[in-house]
Amino acid sequence: MKQKGFTTGQIAERTGMTVRALRYYDRIGLLKPSHHQGDTRLYSESDIVKLQKLSVLKFIGFSLEEMRAILESEGTNTDLRSSLFLQKQLIRQKIRHMDSVVQAIEASIESMDRQVHEPNWEEMTGIIHTVRTDRDWSEQYHNALRLQSRIHLYDRFSTNPMGWHRWFFEHVLRQASQPSLPAPIKLLDIGCGDAALWLRNIDRIPPHWEITLADASAGMLEDARTALCKSAARFVFRQADVQALPFMDGEFQIIIANHMLYHVEDLPLGSAEMNRVLCGNGTLFASTMSNRHLKEMEELTREFDPSLRVLDDTLERFNLYNGAELLRPWFPYAELIQYQDSLVVTEAGPLISYMTSTPMNAGKRLTGKALEPFTAFVELRMAEKGSLTFTKDMGFFCYEKKGANAI
C-alpha cells in the first residue's frame, strides 16, 4: 500500500530537525501528524507547511505558546504565499533590529579603542537598551495577519475592478498636477500604515514628488520601509502624531490621511496641525467610511450570536456623514467623492478570517474549537445563497485650504 505521507524519521532527515524535537511538538499538540497507517504516524504536505512556519517563528524568537496561538488564529484561512510573504517581512525587520545592535556594539568598541580600553558605561547601557527594545514579534505578527486578512478579502471579492488604492491615488495625482502647484510637490501621508497606497502605485509616482511617510507607530513605519523594499529610498520616514506634527508651517502642498482620522483622539487638535503644515493653496485628502460599510457582516455575525461584534465603533468619530462639518473650522471647502464598490464573497474562509481580524469581541471569542460552529453557520448561509453580498460605503473628502480662509 502506498504511504500517505512522511514518517518522523523522513522529515528529520530532509529538514535537519531532530526526531526528538518533532516528537516533542507532537506530544505537546503543537504539530501532530495528520495520518496514521497502522502504527505509523505520517506527516502530510500541509503538516510540512506548518513545520516550515514554526521553524521561521522560532528563528525570529517566538515562544512555543506564541507559536501555538498563531497556528490556532490562522487556522486554514491563510494561503501559503501570503504566509511566506508575512514571514519574509518579519525576518527583514528582525535583521534591521540585529543590525542596530551590531552598530551599537561597534560604536562601543571604537570608543574603547580611543580611550585605551577604558569602558564607557553610558555606551554599555545604550547597548542593553538597544537589545531590549526588540519588538513584540507575536503582537506584530498578529497585527500584520489581521491587516493581511482584510486586504485579501477586498482584493479577491470586490466588484469594482479598479481597487481602492489605485482609484484614490488617481485623484491625488490629478490634484497634484494642477498648474497652481509648481514642482517639486511635497506630500505628507500621515498615518501611512504599511504604505499599501504607495506600494500599489509605485509605478505611477512622478519623479518630482517629495513624499514623507509619517506614522505615530515606529513599528508601522518599519513595516512601510520593509514593504517598499528597494523603493524605500524614494521616501522620507518620520515618526509623528497628527496631533503634534514635527513640520514647518505651510511645508506641504498635499496631505493624505487615508482611513485614519477616526482613530485620532483629539480631532480638533489634529485638524489644526494639518492646517498649519499645509500651504495656503494646498489640499487635504481624508478618506473614511460610513456606518453602512459592511453592515451585512455585522448582521450575519449577530444572527449567529447577538452578543458578537465585528465592526469598530471608532468610525463614529469621523465618517462620510459628519466629516465635512467636523473639519469645517480649519478647512471650509470640502468635496465628498464616493467610491462605488461592494463585496460578493463566494468562500467562507477569507470572510471568517476578516471577521475575526477586527479588534472587536468576535476576534477574541471565535478561536480554536469555538470557531468551528461559526464556520459551519457561515458555510451554510453561503451554500443557501451561493454568495454573500456586503455593502462597501467608502470615499474621501477633498479639503481645499484657501489662503484667505486659512487659520
Coordinates of N, CA, C and O in Angstrom, one line a residue, residues 150-273:
R150 N -7.8 41.4 5.9 CA -8.7 42.4 5.3 C -8.4 42.8 3.9 O -9.3 42.8 3.0
I151 N -7.1 43.0 3.6 CA -6.7 43.3 2.2 C -7.0 42.1 1.3 O -7.5 42.3 0.2
H152 N -6.8 40.9 1.8 CA -7.0 39.7 1.0 C -8.5 39.6 0.6 O -8.8 39.3 -0.6
L153 N -9.4 39.9 1.5 CA -10.8 39.8 1.2 C -11.2 40.8 0.2 O -11.9 40.5 -0.8
Y154 N -10.7 42.1 0.3 CA -11.0 43.1 -0.6 C -10.5 42.8 -2.0 O -11.1 43.0 -3.0
D155 N -9.2 42.3 -2.0 CA -8.6 42.0 -3.3 C -9.4 41.0 -4.1 O -9.5 41.1 -5.3
R156 N -9.8 40.0 -3.4 CA -10.4 38.8 -4.1 C -11.9 39.0 -4.5 O -12.4 38.5 -5.5
F157 N -12.7 39.8 -3.7 CA -14.1 39.8 -3.8 C -14.7 41.1 -4.1 O -16.0 41.2 -4.2
S158 N -14.0 42.2 -4.2 CA -14.5 43.5 -4.6 C -15.0 43.5 -6.0 O -14.4 42.9 -6.9
T159 N -16.1 44.2 -6.2 CA -16.7 44.2 -7.6 C -16.2 45.3 -8.4 O -16.3 45.2 -9.7
N160 N -15.6 46.3 -7.9 CA -15.0 47.4 -8.6 C -13.6 47.0 -9.1 O -12.7 46.7 -8.3
P161 N -13.4 46.8 -10.5 CA -12.2 46.3 -11.0 C -11.0 47.2 -10.7 O -9.8 46.8 -10.7
M162 N -11.3 48.5 -10.4 CA -10.2 49.4 -10.1 C -10.1 49.5 -8.5 O -11.0 50.1 -7.9
G163 N -9.2 48.9 -7.9 CA -9.1 48.8 -6.5 C -9.0 50.1 -5.8 O -8.7 51.2 -6.5
W164 N -9.3 50.2 -4.5 CA -9.4 51.4 -3.8 C -8.1 52.2 -3.9 O -8.1 53.4 -4.2
H165 N -6.9 51.6 -3.7 CA -5.6 52.3 -3.7 C -5.3 53.0 -5.0 O -4.9 54.1 -5.1
R166 N -5.6 52.3 -6.1 CA -5.4 52.9 -7.5 C -6.4 54.0 -7.7 O -6.0 55.1 -8.3
W167 N -7.6 53.8 -7.3 CA -8.7 54.8 -7.5 C -8.4 56.1 -6.7 O -8.4 57.2 -7.2
F168 N -8.0 55.9 -5.4 CA -7.7 57.0 -4.5 C -6.5 57.8 -5.0 O -6.5 59.0 -5.1
F169 N -5.5 57.0 -5.4 CA -4.2 57.7 -5.9 C -4.5 58.5 -7.2 O -3.9 59.5 -7.4
E170 N -5.4 58.0 -8.0 CA -5.7 58.7 -9.3 C -6.2 60.2 -9.0 O -5.8 61.1 -9.7
H171 N -7.0 60.3 -7.9 CA -7.5 61.7 -7.5 C -6.3 62.5 -7.0 O -6.3 63.7 -7.2
V172 N -5.5 61.9 -6.2 CA -4.3 62.7 -5.6 C -3.4 63.1 -6.8 O -3.0 64.3 -6.8
L173 N -3.2 62.2 -7.7 CA -2.3 62.5 -8.9 C -2.9 63.7 -9.7 O -2.2 64.6 -10.1
R174 N -4.2 63.7 -9.9 CA -4.9 64.7 -10.7 C -4.7 66.1 -10.0 O -4.4 67.1 -10.6
Q175 N -4.9 66.1 -8.7 CA -4.8 67.4 -7.9 C -3.4 67.9 -7.9 O -3.1 69.1 -8.1
A176 N -2.4 67.0 -7.8 CA -1.0 67.4 -7.7 C -0.5 67.9 -9.1 O 0.6 68.5 -9.2
S177 N -1.3 67.6 -10.1 CA -0.9 68.1 -11.5 C -1.4 69.5 -11.8 O -1.2 70.0 -12.9
Q178 N -2.1 70.1 -10.9 CA -2.7 71.4 -11.1 C -1.5 72.5 -11.3 O -0.5 72.4 -10.6
P179 N -1.7 73.4 -12.3 CA -0.7 74.4 -12.5 C -0.4 75.3 -11.3 O 0.7 75.8 -11.2
S180 N -1.3 75.4 -10.4 CA -1.1 76.2 -9.2 C -0.1 75.6 -8.2 O 0.3 76.2 -7.2
L181 N 0.3 74.3 -8.4 CA 1.2 73.6 -7.6 C 2.5 73.4 -8.3 O 2.7 72.3 -9.0
P182 N 3.4 74.3 -8.3 CA 4.7 74.1 -9.1 C 5.6 73.1 -8.4 O 5.5 72.8 -7.2
A183 N 6.4 72.4 -9.3 CA 7.3 71.4 -8.8 C 8.4 72.0 -7.9 O 8.8 73.2 -8.2
P184 N 9.0 71.3 -7.0 CA 8.7 69.9 -6.6 C 7.4 69.9 -5.7 O 7.2 70.9 -4.9
I185 N 6.6 68.9 -5.8 CA 5.4 68.8 -5.0 C 5.8 68.0 -3.7 O 6.4 66.9 -3.7
K186 N 5.5 68.6 -2.5 CA 5.8 68.0 -1.3 C 4.5 67.4 -0.7 O 3.5 68.1 -0.5
L187 N 4.5 66.1 -0.5 CA 3.3 65.4 0.0 C 3.6 64.8 1.4 O 4.7 64.2 1.6
L188 N 2.6 64.8 2.3 CA 2.7 64.1 3.6 C 1.6 63.1 3.7 O 0.4 63.5 3.5
D189 N 2.0 61.9 3.9 CA 1.0 60.8 4.2 C 1.1 60.6 5.7 O 2.0 59.9 6.2
I190 N 0.1 61.1 6.4 CA 0.1 61.0 7.9 C -0.8 59.8 8.3 O -1.9 59.6 7.9
G191 N -0.2 58.9 9.1 CA -0.8 57.6 9.4 C -0.7 56.7 8.2 O -1.7 56.0 7.8
C192 N 0.5 56.6 7.7 CA 0.7 55.8 6.4 C 0.6 54.3 6.6 O 0.5 53.6 5.6
G193 N 0.6 53.8 7.8 CA 0.5 52.4 8.0 C 1.6 51.6 7.3 O 2.8 52.0 7.4
D194 N 1.2 50.6 6.6 CA 2.2 49.7 5.9 C 2.5 50.2 4.5 O 3.1 49.5 3.7
A195 N 2.1 51.4 4.2 CA 2.4 52.1 2.9 C 1.8 51.4 1.7 O 2.3 51.4 0.6
A196 N 0.7 50.7 1.9 CA 0.0 50.0 0.8 C -0.4 50.9 -0.3 O -0.3 50.5 -1.5
L197 N -0.8 52.2 0.0 CA -1.2 53.1 -1.0 C 0.0 53.3 -2.0 O -0.2 53.4 -3.2
W198 N 1.2 53.5 -1.5 CA 2.4 53.8 -2.3 C 2.9 52.5 -3.0 O 3.3 52.6 -4.2
L199 N 2.8 51.4 -2.3 CA 3.3 50.2 -2.9 C 2.5 49.8 -4.1 O 3.1 49.3 -5.1
R200 N 1.2 50.0 -4.0 CA 0.3 49.6 -5.1 C 0.3 50.7 -6.3 O -0.4 50.5 -7.3
N201 N 1.0 51.8 -6.1 CA 1.0 52.8 -7.1 C 2.5 53.2 -7.4 O 2.7 54.3 -8.0
I202 N 3.4 52.4 -7.1 CA 4.8 52.7 -7.2 C 5.2 53.1 -8.6 O 6.1 53.9 -8.8
D203 N 4.5 52.5 -9.6 CA 4.8 52.7 -11.0 C 4.3 54.1 -11.5 O 4.6 54.5 -12.6
R204 N 3.5 54.8 -10.6 CA 2.8 56.0 -11.1 C 3.3 57.2 -10.4 O 2.8 58.3 -10.6
I205 N 4.2 57.1 -9.5 CA 4.7 58.3 -8.7 C 5.6 59.1 -9.6 O 6.6 58.7 -10.0
P206 N 5.2 60.4 -9.8 CA 6.1 61.3 -10.6 C 7.4 61.5 -9.9 O 7.5 61.6 -8.7
P207 N 8.5 61.7 -10.7 CA 9.8 61.9 -10.1 C 10.0 63.2 -9.3 O 10.9 63.2 -8.5
H208 N 9.1 64.2 -9.6 CA 9.3 65.4 -8.9 C 8.5 65.5 -7.5 O 8.5 66.5 -6.9
W209 N 7.9 64.4 -7.1 CA 7.3 64.3 -5.8 C 8.3 64.1 -4.7 O 9.1 63.2 -4.8
E210 N 8.2 64.8 -3.6 CA 8.9 64.6 -2.4 C 8.0 64.1 -1.3 O 7.2 64.9 -0.9
I211 N 8.0 62.9 -1.0 CA 7.0 62.2 -0.2 C 7.5 61.9 1.2 O 8.6 61.2 1.4
T212 N 6.8 62.3 2.2 CA 7.1 62.0 3.6 C 6.0 61.0 4.1 O 4.8 61.4 4.1
L213 N 6.5 59.9 4.6 CA 5.5 58.9 5.2 C 5.7 59.0 6.7 O 6.8 58.9 7.2
A214 N 4.6 59.3 7.4 CA 4.6 59.5 8.8 C 3.6 58.6 9.5 O 2.5 58.4 9.0
D215 N 3.9 58.2 10.7 CA 3.0 57.4 11.5 C 3.4 57.5 12.9 O 4.6 57.7 13.3
A216 N 2.4 57.4 13.8 CA 2.7 57.5 15.3 C 3.5 56.3 15.8 O 4.1 56.3 16.8
S217 N 3.3 55.2 15.0 CA 3.9 53.9 15.5 C 5.2 53.7 14.7 O 5.3 53.6 13.5
A218 N 6.3 53.5 15.5 CA 7.6 53.2 14.9 C 7.5 51.8 14.2 O 8.2 51.6 13.2
G219 N 6.7 50.9 14.8 CA 6.6 49.6 14.1 C 5.9 49.7 12.8 O 6.4 49.0 11.8
M220 N 4.9 50.5 12.6 CA 4.3 50.7 11.3 C 5.2 51.3 10.3 O 5.2 50.9 9.1
L221 N 6.0 52.2 10.8 CA 7.0 52.9 9.8 C 8.0 51.8 9.3 O 8.4 51.8 8.2
E222 N 8.4 50.9 10.2 CA 9.3 49.8 9.8 C 8.6 48.9 8.9 O 9.2 48.4 7.9
D223 N 7.3 48.6 9.1 CA 6.5 47.8 8.1 C 6.5 48.5 6.8 O 6.7 47.8 5.7
A224 N 6.3 49.8 6.8 CA 6.3 50.6 5.5 C 7.6 50.5 4.8 O 7.7 50.2 3.6
R225 N 8.7 50.7 5.5 CA 10.0 50.6 4.9 C 10.3 49.3 4.3 O 10.8 49.1 3.2
T226 N 9.9 48.2 5.1 CA 10.2 46.9 4.6 C 9.3 46.5 3.4 O 9.8 45.9 2.5
A227 N 8.1 46.9 3.4 CA 7.2 46.6 2.3 C 7.7 47.3 1.0 O 7.6 46.7 -0.1
L228 N 8.1 48.5 1.1 CA 8.6 49.3 -0.1 C 9.9 48.8 -0.6 O 10.3 49.0 -1.7
C229 N 10.7 48.1 0.3 CA 11.9 47.5 -0.1 C 12.9 48.4 -0.8 O 13.2 49.5 -0.3
K230 N 13.3 48.1 -2.0 CA 14.2 48.9 -2.8 C 13.7 50.3 -3.1 O 14.4 51.3 -3.3
S231 N 12.3 50.5 -3.1 CA 11.7 51.8 -3.4 C 11.7 52.7 -2.2 O 11.4 53.9 -2.4
A232 N 12.1 52.2 -1.1 CA 12.1 53.0 0.2 C 12.9 54.2 0.1 O 12.6 55.2 0.7
A233 N 14.0 54.2 -0.8 CA 14.8 55.4 -0.9 C 14.1 56.6 -1.5 O 14.6 57.7 -1.3
R234 N 13.0 56.4 -2.1 CA 12.2 57.5 -2.6 C 11.5 58.3 -1.6 O 10.9 59.3 -1.8
F235 N 11.4 57.7 -0.3 CA 10.6 58.3 0.7 C 11.4 58.8 1.9 O 12.4 58.3 2.2
V236 N 10.8 59.7 2.6 CA 11.3 60.1 3.9 C 10.4 59.5 5.0 O 9.2 59.7 4.8
F237 N 10.9 58.9 6.0 CA 10.1 58.3 7.0 C 10.3 59.0 8.3 O 11.4 59.3 8.8
R238 N 9.1 59.5 8.9 CA 9.2 60.2 10.2 C 8.1 59.7 11.1 O 6.9 59.5 10.8
Q239 N 8.5 59.4 12.4 CA 7.6 59.0 13.4 C 6.9 60.3 13.9 O 7.6 61.3 14.3
A240 N 5.6 60.4 13.7 CA 4.9 61.6 14.0 C 3.4 61.3 14.3 O 2.8 60.5 13.7
D241 N 2.9 62.1 15.3 CA 1.5 62.0 15.7 C 0.8 63.2 15.0 O 1.3 64.3 15.1
V242 N -0.3 63.0 14.4 CA -1.0 64.1 13.7 C -1.4 65.2 14.7 O -1.6 66.4 14.3
Q243 N -1.5 64.9 16.0 CA -1.8 65.9 17.0 C -0.6 66.8 17.4 O -0.8 67.8 18.1
A244 N 0.6 66.5 16.9 CA 1.8 67.3 17.2 C 2.8 67.0 16.0 O 3.8 66.3 16.2
L245 N 2.5 67.6 14.9 CA 3.3 67.3 13.7 C 4.7 68.1 13.8 O 4.7 69.3 14.0
P246 N 5.8 67.4 13.5 CA 7.1 68.0 13.6 C 7.6 68.6 12.3 O 8.7 68.4 11.9
F247 N 6.7 69.4 11.7 CA 7.0 70.0 10.4 C 6.8 71.5 10.5 O 6.0 72.0 11.3
M248 N 7.3 72.2 9.5 CA 7.2 73.7 9.5 C 5.8 74.1 9.0 O 5.2 73.3 8.3
D249 N 5.5 75.3 9.3 CA 4.2 75.9 8.8 C 4.2 75.9 7.2 O 5.2 76.3 6.6
G250 N 3.1 75.5 6.6 CA 3.0 75.5 5.2 C 4.0 74.7 4.4 O 4.3 75.0 3.3
E251 N 4.5 73.6 5.0 CA 5.6 72.8 4.4 C 5.1 72.0 3.2 O 5.9 71.7 2.3
F252 N 3.8 71.5 3.2 CA 3.3 70.6 2.3 C 2.2 71.2 1.4 O 1.4 71.9 1.9
Q253 N 2.2 70.8 0.1 CA 1.2 71.1 -0.8 C 0.0 70.2 -0.7 O -1.1 70.5 -1.0
I254 N 0.3 68.9 -0.4 CA -0.8 67.9 -0.3 C -0.5 67.1 1.0 O 0.6 66.6 1.3
I255 N -1.6 66.9 1.7 CA -1.6 66.0 2.9 C -2.6 64.9 2.7 O -3.8 65.1 2.2
I256 N -2.2 63.6 3.0 CA -3.1 62.5 2.8 C -3.3 61.9 4.2 O -2.4 61.6 4.9
A257 N -4.6 61.7 4.5 CA -5.0 61.0 5.8 C -5.9 59.9 5.3 O -7.2 60.0 5.3
N258 N -5.4 58.7 5.0 CA -6.1 57.6 4.4 C -6.6 56.7 5.5 O -5.9 55.9 6.1
H259 N -7.9 56.7 5.7 CA -8.6 55.9 6.7 C -7.9 55.9 8.0 O -7.5 54.8 8.6
M260 N -7.7 57.1 8.6 CA -7.0 57.1 9.9 C -7.6 58.2 10.8 O -7.4 58.1 12.0
L261 N -8.3 59.2 10.3 CA -8.8 60.3 11.2 C -9.8 59.8 12.3 O -9.9 60.4 13.3
Y262 N -10.4 58.7 12.0 CA -11.4 58.2 13.0 C -10.6 57.5 14.2 O -11.2 57.2 15.2
H263 N -9.3 57.4 14.1 CA -8.5 56.9 15.2 C -8.0 58.0 16.1 O -7.4 57.7 17.2
V264 N -8.1 59.2 15.7 CA -7.5 60.4 16.4 C -8.3 60.8 17.6 O -9.5 61.0 17.5
E265 N -7.7 60.8 18.7 CA -8.4 61.1 20.0 C -8.9 62.5 20.0 O -10.0 62.8 20.3
D266 N -8.0 63.5 19.7 CA -8.3 64.9 19.7 C -8.3 65.4 18.2 O -7.4 65.9 17.7
L267 N -9.5 65.2 17.6 CA -9.6 65.6 16.1 C -9.4 67.1 15.9 O -8.8 67.5 14.9
P268 N -10.0 68.0 16.7 CA -9.7 69.4 16.5 C -8.2 69.7 16.5 O -7.8 70.5 15.7
L269 N -7.5 69.2 17.5 CA -6.1 69.4 17.6 C -5.4 68.9 16.3 O -4.5 69.6 15.7
G270 N -5.7 67.7 15.9 CA -5.1 67.1 14.7 C -5.5 67.9 13.4 O -4.6 68.1 12.6
S271 N -6.7 68.4 13.4 CA -7.1 69.3 12.2 C -6.3 70.6 12.2 O -5.9 71.0 11.1
A272 N -6.1 71.2 13.4 CA -5.4 72.4 13.4 C -3.9 72.2 13.0 O -3.3 73.1 12.3
E273 N -3.3 71.1 13.4 CA -2.0 70.8 13.0 C -1.9 70.5 11.4 O -0.9 71.0 10.8

